[in-house]
Amino acid sequence: MNHVTDAVIKAFTELYGAEPDGVWAAPGRVNLIGEYTDFNDGFVMPLALPHTAVAAVARRDDGVLRLHSADVDGGIVQLRADELAPLGSGSGGWAAYPAGVVWALREAGHAVGGADIHLTSTVPTGAGLSSSAALEVVTALALNDLYDLGLSGDRLAVVAQRAENAFVGVPCGIMDQTAAACCTEGHALYLDTRDLTRRQVPFDLAAHGLELLVVDTRVKHALGDGAYAERREGCEAGARALGVAALRDVPYAGLRAALESLGDERIRRYVRHVVSENHRVEQVIGLLDGADPRAVGPLLTEGHVSLRDDLRVSCEELDLVVESANAAGALGARMTGGGFGGSAIVLVESSASASDTVTKSIETAFAATSRTAPRIFRAIPARGAHRVA
Ligand code: ADP
Ligand code: MG
């Protein structure tokens, strides 16, 4: 046990007047490559961050659900497990995430009753690093253990996604929850979002003298919410026009012909992004399996250009990170997550001079345009959700 665990147990005990049955953790994530592909049945490749949501939980057999977050003002939220009902888009506040998991488990036929839950998280919220999935998955894993449900990580991810889609009201894909539940230390997770087959791909950048930086721009443009639904709808329209179940079914070799057959310029751009992005995931896998992870860099930048110009989900701050990093000698960079703010990733040589030069270049570019300084840290692939005490 470490001091975080001790502190969470202490806080739980002060709050609820008894010790928790256990403590669980689930990480945030960055997506290496495969953006806006998960609702197109495509491929993604996230890795878990060392930042986690931690939950101290005690089972209750009286059906009462008490929820508390150390990171939010407002005290304990008290509900009844058998009275939970979706409130619709985003109106439930933070407690909708853990409550939604209880609801989704019960909806799936699992005999989950009440619980006392105390949460705290080091995953920055709204930074595109998936603090919401960390919260859902840590709750799902704790209840899985305390109610002996015997669900595997990928099943828990599906439950957590259902909580976010149907209870919280956010139409996310399956990537974030699967990353939080299933990632392993030292690996990126290759996931086929159609059939949920997955593979742990060794991602030991240090062994190759490389580093992956995460740059949280600390901005979030409101535009993002509606834009996500619009891109999703546009991709579905593209699949319909091409006569396929999902854009994943358009092979890269058939992209040119597919584009020529589409009349709508907007749909053409969306199709080009998704089909080329799936291809980039496959190329990155080949490079990581082979001996040349440096060559991943240009693919990251290519992916960014596609998200910026074809899908149009980037923003000035994300473009500034990518441009200033690449100008200072980074191997490649791209926005990660939903865009319109949030975070970017940058692949750099791990020599102090290279990594420092890139970091300084990004910081200088932000300072020169009077923006809030970005938060920059190294992504070291961590483990997925687990019990800590
Ligand atoms: P992201 O998942 O990219 O961080 P979201 O908007 O999907 O951004 O989720 C952020 C929301 O998750 C917050 O607004 C809050 O409701 C909830 N959340 C995340 N972390 C915590 C926490 N530690 N305590 C309470 N709520 C949290
Ligand atoms: Mg989220």
XYZ file of C-alpha atoms in Angstrom, residues 75-306:
232
model
C -20.658 16.359 -0.088
C -22.222 12.930 -0.323
C -24.768 12.120 -3.044
C -27.262 9.541 -1.783
C -29.409 7.445 -4.147
C -31.136 4.071 -4.223
C -29.700 1.436 -6.563
C -33.164 0.182 -7.537
C -34.466 3.670 -8.358
C -31.724 4.780 -10.749
C -32.913 6.024 -14.131
C -31.102 7.828 -16.966
C -31.527 11.595 -16.738
C -30.575 12.399 -20.303
C -27.671 14.399 -21.647
C -25.229 15.603 -19.086
C -27.713 16.795 -16.458
C -26.673 14.406 -13.703
C -23.389 16.002 -12.576
C -20.331 13.958 -11.699
C -22.274 11.356 -9.672
C -23.984 10.186 -12.865
C -20.749 8.395 -13.867
C -20.540 5.969 -10.900
C -24.338 5.801 -10.512
C -24.592 5.005 -14.233
C -22.317 2.019 -13.731
C -24.572 0.626 -11.005
C -27.548 1.182 -13.310
C -25.812 -0.469 -16.297
C -24.746 -3.513 -14.256
C -28.318 -3.969 -13.017
C -29.683 -3.459 -16.544
C -27.365 -6.244 -17.721
C -28.960 -8.528 -15.149
C -26.302 -8.455 -12.447
C -27.442 -8.510 -8.834
C -25.762 -5.330 -7.634
C -27.211 -3.573 -4.608
C -25.886 -0.595 -2.696
C -22.410 0.653 -1.885
C -20.538 3.440 -0.153
C -18.022 4.911 -2.575
C -15.323 7.513 -2.036
C -13.372 8.573 -5.125
C -10.381 10.682 -5.955
C -8.477 11.007 -9.215
C -5.183 12.287 -10.579
C -6.451 12.111 -14.174
C -6.894 15.724 -15.342
C -10.564 16.241 -16.218
C -11.669 17.428 -19.619
C -8.091 17.173 -20.956
C -8.871 14.403 -23.425
C -7.216 11.875 -21.099
C -10.459 10.126 -20.222
C -11.040 10.903 -16.575
C -14.667 9.866 -17.085
C -13.821 6.323 -18.192
C -11.360 5.992 -15.295
C -14.186 6.864 -12.904
C -16.611 4.415 -14.527
C -14.169 1.540 -14.776
C -12.884 1.855 -11.217
C -16.498 1.735 -10.004
C -17.309 -1.244 -12.238
C -14.270 -3.229 -11.085
C -14.963 -2.556 -7.394
C -18.586 -3.710 -7.729
C -17.482 -6.704 -9.811
C -15.266 -7.814 -6.938
C -17.611 -6.957 -4.072
C -20.638 -8.611 -5.697
C -18.653 -11.555 -7.146
C -19.872 -10.892 -10.677
C -16.901 -12.582 -12.339
C -16.898 -10.176 -15.313
C -13.739 -9.836 -17.420
C -12.153 -6.475 -18.180
C -13.690 -6.227 -21.632
C -17.185 -6.925 -20.244
C -16.681 -4.269 -17.577
C -15.660 -1.858 -20.343
C -18.906 -2.512 -22.209
C -20.915 -1.876 -19.029
C -18.977 1.338 -18.377
C -19.552 2.534 -21.950
C -23.271 1.829 -21.593
C -23.276 3.892 -18.391
C -21.707 6.840 -20.231
C -23.862 6.491 -23.378
C -27.252 5.751 -21.880
C -27.108 7.078 -18.315
C -24.787 10.085 -18.479
C -25.824 10.799 -22.058
C -22.433 11.048 -23.800
C -22.209 9.143 -27.128
C -18.617 7.875 -26.726
C -17.171 4.751 -28.374
C -15.633 1.754 -26.587
C -11.955 2.801 -26.668
C -11.644 4.743 -23.410
C -13.309 2.194 -21.168
C -11.424 -0.714 -22.757
C -8.136 1.126 -22.269
C -8.915 1.808 -18.603
C -9.954 -1.819 -18.043
C -7.548 -3.819 -20.215
C -4.236 -2.010 -20.780
C -1.074 -3.594 -19.380
C 2.164 -2.007 -18.254
C 4.745 -1.415 -20.976
C 2.245 -1.964 -23.813
C -0.078 -0.123 -26.114
C -3.411 -1.867 -26.631
C -4.366 -2.624 -30.204
C -8.142 -2.947 -30.261
C -10.450 -3.883 -33.099
C -13.592 -2.035 -32.059
C -15.812 -4.217 -34.272
C -15.324 -7.531 -32.495
C -13.313 -6.257 -29.514
C -10.376 -8.546 -30.253
C -7.245 -6.989 -28.847
C -3.531 -7.426 -28.606
C -0.967 -6.028 -26.185
C 1.754 -4.455 -28.335
C 5.110 -3.984 -26.564
C 5.716 -0.256 -26.311
C 9.102 0.136 -24.680
C 10.144 3.480 -26.074
C 13.011 3.880 -23.603
C 14.710 0.779 -25.042
C 14.781 2.571 -28.405
C 15.924 5.894 -26.931
C 12.521 7.505 -27.418
C 9.946 9.329 -25.315
C 6.275 10.111 -25.765
C 5.247 13.472 -24.325
C 1.689 14.390 -23.466
C 0.905 18.077 -23.830
C -2.317 19.168 -22.142
C -3.237 22.482 -23.765
C -5.572 23.249 -20.829
C -8.217 24.571 -23.154
C -11.529 22.996 -24.050
C -13.621 24.665 -26.726
C -17.385 24.278 -26.333
C -17.692 23.541 -30.050
C -16.557 19.960 -29.353
C -19.795 18.497 -28.032
C -21.977 19.085 -31.073
C -19.094 18.474 -33.457
C -18.602 14.910 -32.231
C -22.207 13.981 -32.997
C -21.965 15.720 -36.382
C -18.798 13.790 -37.363
C -20.396 10.571 -36.236
C -23.511 11.228 -38.278
C -21.362 12.208 -41.297
C -19.345 8.994 -41.088
C -22.522 6.928 -40.893
C -23.875 8.758 -43.933
C -20.603 7.953 -45.731
C -20.917 4.260 -44.902
C -24.518 4.233 -46.166
C -23.536 5.983 -49.395
C -20.783 3.419 -49.970
C -23.067 0.497 -49.138
C -20.997 -0.811 -46.209
C -21.949 -1.508 -42.607
C -19.231 0.846 -41.324
C -16.316 2.805 -42.810
C -14.013 0.129 -41.454
C -15.203 -1.995 -44.365
C -13.647 0.335 -46.937
C -10.163 -1.074 -47.619
C -7.332 1.425 -47.960
C -6.637 0.115 -51.467
C -10.214 1.042 -52.397
C -10.115 4.548 -50.912
C -9.576 6.422 -54.172
C -12.493 4.707 -55.904
C -14.687 5.238 -52.840
C -13.902 8.959 -52.799
C -14.604 9.331 -56.522
C -18.037 7.811 -56.018
C -19.054 10.292 -53.301
C -20.703 13.554 -54.304
C -20.646 15.380 -50.982
C -17.353 17.139 -50.218
C -17.851 16.982 -46.438
C -18.587 13.246 -46.447
C -15.597 12.707 -48.722
C -13.302 14.356 -46.181
C -14.689 12.279 -43.301
C -14.328 9.028 -45.252
C -10.767 9.918 -46.219
C -9.876 10.527 -42.584
C -11.350 7.299 -41.214
C -10.032 4.990 -43.934
C -6.538 6.527 -43.901
C -6.480 6.552 -40.085
C -7.275 2.832 -39.899
C -4.429 2.301 -42.350
C -2.103 4.348 -40.134
C -2.934 2.157 -37.137
C -1.932 -0.904 -39.126
C 1.279 0.792 -40.250
C 2.143 1.759 -36.654
C 1.585 -1.829 -35.475
C 3.974 -3.034 -38.163
C 6.612 -0.509 -37.072
C 6.297 -1.387 -33.382
C 6.414 -5.106 -34.140
C 9.450 -4.463 -36.322
C 12.546 -2.591 -35.378
C 11.766 0.977 -36.360
C 9.558 2.828 -33.852
C 11.108 6.151 -34.979
C 9.156 5.857 -38.193
C 5.953 6.101 -36.128
C 6.667 9.850 -35.792
C 5.714 10.958 -39.326
C 2.543 8.833 -39.131
C 1.485 10.742 -36.017
C 1.912 14.027 -37.856
C 0.080 12.666 -40.907
C -2.771 11.672 -38.603
C -2.848 15.173 -37.156
C -3.039 16.776 -40.583
C -5.938 14.471 -41.426
